[in-house]
Coordinates of C-alpha atoms and ligand atoms in Angstrom, one line a residue:
X1 CA 39.4 -41.2 -12.9
X2 CA 35.8 -40.4 -14.0
X3 CA 33.9 -38.0 -11.7
X4 CA 30.2 -38.6 -11.3
X5 CA 27.9 -35.5 -11.3
X6 CA 25.9 -35.2 -8.1
X7 CA 22.2 -35.9 -8.7
X8 CA 19.7 -33.0 -8.0
X9 CA 18.2 -35.1 -5.1
X10 CA 21.5 -35.7 -3.5
X11 CA 22.5 -32.0 -3.9
X12 CA 19.2 -30.9 -2.3
X13 CA 19.7 -33.4 0.6
X14 CA 23.2 -32.1 1.2
X15 CA 22.1 -28.5 1.0
X16 CA 19.3 -29.2 3.4
X17 CA 21.6 -30.9 5.9
X18 CA 24.2 -28.1 5.5
X19 CA 21.5 -25.4 6.3
X20 CA 19.9 -27.3 9.1
X21 CA 23.2 -27.7 10.9
X22 CA 23.8 -23.9 10.7
X23 CA 20.3 -22.3 10.9
X24 CA 17.4 -22.8 13.3
X25 CA 15.3 -24.2 10.4
X26 CA 13.6 -26.8 12.6
X27 CA 12.3 -24.1 15.0
X28 CA 11.1 -21.9 12.1
X29 CA 9.3 -24.9 10.5
X30 CA 7.7 -25.8 13.8
X31 CA 6.6 -22.1 14.3
X32 CA 5.1 -22.0 10.7
X33 CA 3.3 -25.3 11.3
X34 CA 1.9 -24.2 14.6
X35 CA 0.3 -21.2 13.1
X36 CA -3.3 -21.9 12.0
X37 CA -5.8 -19.9 10.0
X38 CA -9.5 -19.9 11.1
X39 CA -11.9 -21.2 8.4
X40 CA -15.1 -19.3 8.1
X41 CA -17.1 -17.3 5.5
X42 CA -14.8 -14.2 5.9
X43 CA -11.5 -16.1 5.6
X44 CA -11.1 -14.7 2.1
X45 CA -10.0 -11.4 3.5
X46 CA -6.9 -13.0 5.1
X47 CA -5.3 -13.1 1.7
X48 CA -5.2 -9.3 1.3
X49 CA -2.1 -8.6 3.4
X50 CA -0.2 -11.3 1.5
X51 CA -1.3 -9.8 -1.9
X52 CA -0.1 -6.4 -0.8
X53 CA 3.2 -8.0 0.2
X54 CA 3.6 -9.8 -3.1
X55 CA 2.9 -6.5 -5.0
X56 CA 5.4 -4.8 -2.8
X57 CA 8.0 -7.3 -4.1
X58 CA 7.0 -6.4 -7.7
X59 CA 7.5 -2.7 -6.9
X60 CA 10.9 -3.3 -5.4
X61 CA 12.2 -5.3 -8.3
X62 CA 10.7 -3.0 -11.0
X63 CA 11.7 0.1 -9.1
X64 CA 15.4 -1.0 -8.9
X65 CA 15.4 -1.7 -12.7
X66 CA 13.9 1.7 -13.4
X67 CA 16.6 3.4 -11.3
X68 CA 19.2 2.1 -13.7
X69 CA 18.0 4.5 -16.5
X70 CA 16.0 7.2 -14.7
X71 CA 17.7 10.6 -14.2
X72 CA 16.2 12.8 -11.4
X73 CA 16.9 16.2 -13.2
X74 CA 14.3 18.5 -14.6
X75 CA 16.2 18.7 -17.9
X76 CA 16.5 14.9 -18.3
X77 CA 13.8 13.2 -16.2
X78 CA 11.1 13.2 -19.0
X79 CA 13.6 12.2 -21.7
X80 CA 14.9 9.4 -19.5
X81 CA 11.4 8.0 -19.1
X82 CA 10.8 8.4 -22.8
X83 CA 14.0 6.4 -23.4
X84 CA 12.9 3.7 -21.0
X85 CA 9.5 3.6 -22.9
X86 CA 10.9 3.5 -26.4
X87 CA 14.6 2.5 -26.6
X88 CA 15.4 0.1 -23.7
X89 CA 14.5 -3.5 -24.2
X90 CA 11.3 -4.3 -22.2
X91 CA 11.6 -0.8 -20.6
X92 CA 8.0 0.0 -21.3
X93 CA 7.0 -3.3 -19.7
X94 CA 9.0 -2.7 -16.5
X95 CA 7.7 0.9 -16.2
X96 CA 4.1 -0.2 -16.8
X97 CA 4.4 -3.0 -14.3
X98 CA 5.7 -0.5 -11.7
X99 CA 2.8 2.0 -12.4
X100 CA 0.0 -0.6 -12.6
X101 CA 1.6 -2.4 -9.6
X102 CA 1.5 0.7 -7.5
X103 CA -2.2 1.2 -8.2
X104 CA -3.1 -2.4 -7.5
X105 CA -1.0 -2.4 -4.3
X106 CA -2.8 0.7 -3.0
X107 CA -6.1 -0.9 -4.0
X108 CA -5.2 -4.1 -2.1
X109 CA -4.1 -2.0 0.9
X110 CA -7.4 -0.2 1.0
X111 CA -9.3 -3.5 0.9
X112 CA -6.9 -4.9 3.6
X113 CA -7.4 -1.8 5.8
X114 CA -11.2 -1.9 5.6
X115 CA -11.5 -5.7 5.9
X116 CA -9.4 -5.8 9.0
X117 CA -11.4 -2.7 10.3
X118 CA -14.8 -4.4 9.8
X119 CA -13.5 -7.7 11.3
X120 CA -12.4 -5.6 14.3
X121 CA -8.9 -7.0 14.0
X122 CA -7.7 -3.7 15.6
X123 CA -8.9 -4.7 19.1
X124 CA -6.6 -5.7 21.9
X125 CA -4.0 -7.3 21.6
X126 CA -3.6 -6.2 18.0
X127 CA -3.5 -2.4 18.5
X128 CA 0.2 -2.3 17.4
X129 CA -0.6 -4.3 14.2
X130 CA -3.3 -1.8 13.4
X131 CA -1.1 1.3 14.1
X132 CA 1.9 -0.1 12.2
X133 CA -0.6 -0.8 9.4
X134 CA -1.9 2.7 9.3
X135 CA 1.6 4.0 9.2
X136 CA 2.3 1.6 6.3
X137 CA -0.8 3.0 4.5
X138 CA 0.6 6.6 4.9
X139 CA 4.0 5.5 3.6
X140 CA 2.4 3.8 0.6
X141 CA 0.4 6.9 -0.2
X142 CA 3.6 8.8 0.1
X143 CA 5.2 6.5 -2.4
X144 CA 2.3 7.2 -4.8
X145 CA 2.6 11.0 -4.3
X146 CA 6.4 11.3 -4.7
X147 CA 6.5 8.8 -7.6
X148 CA 3.9 10.6 -9.6
X149 CA 6.1 13.7 -10.0
X150 CA 9.2 11.8 -11.2
X151 CA 8.3 11.5 -15.0
X152 CA 8.0 15.3 -15.0
X153 CA 5.1 15.4 -17.5
X154 CA 2.5 18.1 -17.5
X155 CA -0.1 16.3 -15.4
X156 CA 2.3 15.0 -12.8
X157 CA 3.8 18.5 -12.5
X158 CA 0.6 20.4 -12.0
X159 CA -1.0 17.7 -9.8
X160 CA 2.0 17.9 -7.5
X161 CA 1.9 21.7 -7.5
X162 CA -1.8 21.6 -6.5
X163 CA -1.3 18.8 -3.9
X164 CA 1.5 20.8 -2.2
X165 CA -0.5 24.0 -2.3
X166 CA -3.4 22.2 -0.5
X167 CA -0.9 20.6 2.0
X168 CA 0.5 24.1 2.8
X169 CA -3.0 25.1 4.1
X170 CA -2.9 22.5 6.9
X171 CA -2.9 24.4 10.2
X172 CA 0.3 24.8 12.1
X173 CA 3.0 22.8 10.2
X174 CA 1.4 22.6 6.7
X175 CA 3.2 25.6 5.2
X176 CA 6.6 24.6 6.5
X177 CA 6.2 20.9 5.4
X178 CA 5.1 22.0 1.9
X179 CA 8.0 24.5 1.7
X180 CA 10.5 21.8 2.7
X181 CA 9.1 19.2 0.3
X182 CA 9.2 21.7 -2.6
X183 CA 12.6 23.0 -1.6
X184 CA 11.3 26.6 -1.9
X185 CA 8.1 28.3 -3.1
X186 CA 7.9 26.6 -6.5
X187 CA 8.0 23.0 -7.8
X188 CA 11.5 22.9 -9.3
X189 CA 14.7 20.9 -9.5
X190 CA 14.9 20.9 -5.7
X191 CA 11.5 19.3 -5.6
X192 CA 12.3 16.4 -7.9
X193 CA 15.6 15.8 -6.0
X194 CA 13.8 15.7 -2.7
X195 CA 10.9 13.5 -4.0
X196 CA 13.4 11.1 -5.6
X197 CA 15.4 10.7 -2.3
X198 CA 12.1 10.2 -0.4
X199 CA 10.8 7.7 -3.0
X200 CA 13.9 5.5 -3.3
X201 CA 15.5 5.8 0.1
X202 CA 13.6 7.4 3.0
X203 CA 10.2 5.7 2.4
X204 CA 11.7 2.2 1.7
X205 CA 13.7 2.3 4.9
X206 CA 10.7 3.3 6.9
X207 CA 8.6 0.7 5.1
X208 CA 10.9 -2.1 5.8
X209 CA 11.2 -1.3 9.5
X210 CA 7.4 -0.9 10.0
X211 CA 6.6 -3.9 7.9
X212 CA 8.9 -6.1 9.9
X213 CA 7.1 -4.9 13.1
X214 CA 3.7 -5.5 11.4
X215 CA 4.4 -9.0 10.4
X216 CA 6.1 -9.8 13.7
X217 CA 2.8 -8.7 15.4
X218 CA 0.8 -11.0 13.1
X219 CA 3.1 -13.9 14.1
X220 CA 3.0 -13.1 17.8
X221 CA -0.8 -12.8 18.1
X222 CA -1.8 -15.2 15.3
X223 CA -4.6 -14.3 12.9
X224 CA -7.7 -12.7 14.5
X225 CA -11.1 -14.5 14.7
X226 CA -14.3 -12.5 14.0
X227 CA -16.9 -12.7 16.9
X228 CA -19.2 -14.9 14.8
X229 CA -16.3 -17.5 14.8
X230 CA -14.9 -16.9 18.3
X231 CA -18.3 -17.5 19.9
X232 CA -18.7 -21.0 18.4
X233 CA -18.2 -24.2 20.5
X234 CA -14.6 -25.5 20.2
X235 CA -15.9 -28.6 18.4
X236 CA -17.5 -26.4 15.7
X237 CA -14.4 -24.4 15.0
X238 CA -12.3 -25.4 12.0
X239 CA -8.7 -24.3 11.2
X240 CA -6.2 -25.0 8.5
X241 CA -2.4 -25.0 8.9
X242 CA -0.7 -21.9 7.7
X243 CA 2.2 -24.0 6.4
X244 CA 1.9 -25.6 4.0
X245 CA -1.9 -25.4 3.3
X246 CA -2.7 -21.7 3.5
X247 CA 0.7 -20.7 2.2
X248 CA 0.2 -22.8 -1.0
X249 CA -3.2 -21.1 -1.5
X250 CA -1.5 -17.7 -0.9
X251 CA 0.8 -18.6 -3.8
X252 CA -2.1 -19.5 -6.0
X253 CA -3.8 -16.2 -5.3
X254 CA -0.5 -14.3 -6.0
X255 CA -0.3 -16.0 -9.4
X256 CA -3.9 -15.0 -10.2
X257 CA -3.1 -11.4 -9.2
X258 CA 0.2 -11.4 -11.2
X259 CA -1.9 -12.5 -14.2
X260 CA -4.2 -9.5 -13.7
X261 CA -1.2 -7.2 -13.4
X262 CA 0.5 -8.6 -16.5
X263 CA -2.8 -8.4 -18.4
X264 CA -3.3 -4.7 -17.5
X265 CA 0.4 -4.0 -18.4
X266 CA 0.2 -5.7 -21.8
X267 CA -3.3 -4.4 -22.8
X268 CA -2.8 -0.9 -21.5
X269 CA 0.8 0.2 -21.2
X270 CA 1.3 3.2 -19.0
X271 CA 1.3 6.4 -21.0
X272 CA 3.6 9.5 -20.7
X273 CA 2.2 13.0 -21.2
X274 CA 4.2 16.0 -22.8
X275 CA 7.1 17.3 -20.8
X276 CA 6.1 19.7 -18.0
X277 CA 6.4 23.4 -18.7
X278 CA 6.3 25.2 -15.4
X279 CA 5.5 28.5 -17.1
X280 CA 2.5 27.2 -19.1
X281 CA -1.0 27.5 -17.6
X282 CA -2.3 24.4 -15.8
X283 CA -4.1 22.0 -18.3
X284 CA -7.9 22.1 -17.8
X285 CA -9.4 19.4 -15.5
X286 CA -6.1 18.4 -13.8
X287 CA -6.7 15.6 -11.3
X288 CA -4.6 13.6 -8.9
X289 CA -4.3 9.8 -8.9
X290 CA -7.6 8.0 -8.1
X291 CA -6.7 7.4 -4.4
X292 CA -6.4 11.1 -3.8
X293 CA -9.5 12.0 -5.7
X294 CA -11.9 11.7 -2.7
X295 CA -10.1 14.3 -0.5
X296 CA -9.6 16.4 -3.6
X297 CA -13.3 16.3 -4.5
X298 CA -14.3 16.9 -0.9
X299 CA -12.2 20.1 -0.7
X300 CA -13.5 21.2 -4.1
X301 CA -17.1 21.0 -2.9
X302 CA -16.5 23.0 0.3
X303 CA -17.9 26.6 0.1
X304 CA -15.4 29.5 0.0
X305 CA -16.2 30.4 3.5
X306 CA -17.9 28.5 6.4
X307 CA -18.9 31.4 8.7
X308 CA -15.7 33.3 9.4
X309 CA -13.4 30.4 8.4
X310 CA -12.0 29.5 5.0
X311 CA -14.0 26.5 3.6
X312 CA -10.8 24.6 2.5
X313 CA -9.5 24.8 6.1
X314 CA -12.7 23.4 7.5
X315 CA -12.5 20.6 5.0
X316 CA -8.9 19.8 6.0
X317 CA -9.8 19.8 9.7
X318 CA -12.8 17.4 9.0
X319 CA -10.6 15.0 7.1
X320 CA -7.9 15.1 9.8
X321 CA -10.6 14.2 12.3
X322 CA -11.5 11.1 10.2
X323 CA -7.8 10.1 10.2
X324 CA -7.7 10.6 14.0
X325 CA -10.8 8.4 14.3
X326 CA -9.0 5.6 12.5
X327 CA -6.0 6.0 14.8
X328 CA -8.0 6.0 18.0
X329 CA -10.5 3.3 17.1
X330 CA -8.7 0.5 19.1
X331 CA -9.0 2.6 22.2
X332 CA -12.7 3.5 21.5
X333 CA -13.9 0.1 20.6
X334 CA -12.2 -2.5 22.8
X335 CA -15.0 -5.0 22.3
X336 CA -16.5 -4.4 25.8
X337 CA -19.5 -2.3 24.6
X338 CA -21.9 -3.3 21.9
X339 CA -22.9 0.4 21.4
X340 CA -19.3 1.4 20.7
X341 CA -18.7 -1.6 18.4
X342 CA -21.8 -0.5 16.4
X343 CA -20.7 3.1 16.3
X344 CA -17.2 2.1 15.0
X345 CA -18.9 -0.1 12.3
X346 CA -21.1 2.8 11.2
X347 CA -18.2 5.2 11.2
X348 CA -16.4 2.7 8.8
X349 CA -19.4 2.4 6.6
X350 CA -19.9 6.1 6.3
X351 CA -16.2 6.6 5.4
X352 CA -16.2 3.8 2.8
X353 CA -19.4 5.1 1.1
X354 CA -18.2 8.7 1.2
X355 CA -14.8 7.6 -0.2
X356 CA -16.4 5.7 -3.0
X357 CA -19.0 8.3 -3.9
X358 CA -16.4 11.2 -3.9
X359 CA -14.0 9.2 -5.9
X360 CA -16.6 8.3 -8.6
X361 CA -17.8 11.9 -8.6
X362 CA -14.1 13.0 -9.0
X363 CA -13.6 10.7 -12.0
X364 CA -16.8 11.9 -13.7
X365 CA -16.5 15.6 -13.1
Ligands
LIG1 C1 2.7 -2.7 3.0 C2 1.6 -2.8 3.6 C3 1.1 -4.0 4.3 C4 1.4 -5.3 4.2 C5 2.4 -6.0 3.3 C6 0.6 -6.1 5.2 C7 0.7 -7.4 5.4 C8 -0.1 -8.1 6.3 C9 -0.2 -9.6 6.4 C10 0.6 -10.6 5.5 C11 -1.1 -9.9 7.4 C12 -1.5 -11.3 7.8 C13 -2.6 -11.8 6.9 C14 -3.8 -10.9 6.7 O1 -4.6 -10.7 7.7 O2 -4.0 -10.3 5.6 C15 -1.5 -8.6 7.9 C16 -2.4 -8.5 9.0 C17 -2.9 -7.4 9.5 N1 -2.8 -6.1 8.9 FE1 -1.6 -5.7 7.4 N2 -0.2 -5.2 5.8 C18 0.0 -3.9 5.3 C19 -0.7 -2.8 5.6 C20 -1.8 -2.7 6.6 C21 -2.7 -1.6 6.7 C22 -2.7 -0.4 5.8 C23 -3.5 -1.9 7.8 C24 -4.6 -1.1 8.3 C25 -4.4 -0.1 9.0 C26 -3.1 -3.2 8.2 C27 -3.7 -3.9 9.3 C28 -3.6 -5.2 9.6 C29 -4.2 -5.9 10.7 C30 -5.1 -5.3 11.8 C31 -3.8 -7.3 10.6 C32 -4.2 -8.4 11.6 C33 -5.3 -9.2 10.9 C34 -5.8 -10.3 11.7 O3 -5.1 -10.7 12.7 O4 -6.8 -10.8 11.3 N3 -2.1 -3.7 7.5 N4 -1.0 -7.6 7.2

C-alpha cells in the first residue's frame, strides 16, 4: 500500500484543530483582537517596550550560548573569552551580539522610560506598570554591571573595583552591600563567582517575574492615551488593532533593529583587553560603561567637602533623591493639578539634559 505524505496545509489545519481543542486559543485571539493602539503623533514611542523585549530575547539566546564555554574563575575567565573570540566557530559573533545587544537594550530602555514618563503613562491606574518598569530598569543596569566584570580584563576589573568602592559610601547599607557583592574587601574570585550567579540566575529570575507583571498590567489597562488624544471628540479618535496590525509593524521594527545590531556586530566586533592584574596600578582614564558615566562624572565634579560633609556623600544623596523622585512621581502627579503636571515634566527635562550633558562630558574627559 502506498502512503501519501500529508500536505503542509492539511498538517497546519490538523495542528490548529488539535491545539484549539486543548488550549483557550479562541479566548486569547479575541483578547489580542480587542486590544487597540491609539493613533496619534506620539504613537512611535509605543514600539520601544517591544524593542526592549525583542533585545531581551537576543540576550537570553546569546547568553545561554556563551555559558557553554565561559568559565567563571579568575585563572580561566579571560582565557575562556579569548577562546570564544578566536577558536570557537562564530564565538566572536555571539559574544559581540551579546555585548552590543546589552548596550542597545539599555538604550531602548532609557528611551522607553523617558517616553512613558513624558506621556504621563505612570498616572493612575498605571502606577504598578511604572513601578515594575523602574524595577526592571534597575535589574537591567544590574545585568550590565555584573556582566562587565566577567571577561576579567583590566578595564572591567578596575571599573568594577571603583564602582563597588563608590557603592560602599552609600549611607547605612552601602558598605555591607559592597562587602557582600565583593565577597570580602577586594575584588577577587569570590566576586566573580557572585557576579556570575547574580548575572545568570538571580537577575533572570527576578526579571522574568517582574516582566510578567509589567506585561500583564499593560494588557489589563490597555495602552495609555496622552492628554492631547484623550481630550479629542470620540469621532476624531482613531485606533488600530493590536493584532494583527500593530503586531506586524512591531515585527518590522524588530527586523530593522536586528539589522542595526548585526551591522554593529559585524563592523565593530567587541574587543577584549589584557587580562586583569589586581596588583598592577589602575590604567589611566578608567571609565565605566556609558550608562554609568553620568553618575560617575557627577561624583567626580563634586568638591572634596561640602561644608562639614564629604562631597561624594552629598552627590550620592542628591542622586538618590532623583531616584526617589522617579518612584514617587505617580503619587505627586495624578493628573488633577496642572502645576504638578508641569513640575513633573520640568523635573524630567532637567534629568534628561543633565544625564546627556554629564555622559558626553564623561566620554570627552
Ligand atoms: C525589560 C524591560 C522592559 C520591557 C521588556 C518592557 C516592555 C513593555 C511593553 C511591551 C509595553 C507596551 C508597549 C509600550 O508602551 O512600549 C510597555 C509599557 C509600559 N512600560 Fe515597559 N518595559 C520594560 C521596562 C520599563 C521601564 C524601565 C519603564 C519605566 C520605568 C517602563 C514603563 C512602562 C509603562 C509606564 C508602560 C505603559 C505605557 C502605556 O500604557 O502607554 N517599562 N513596556
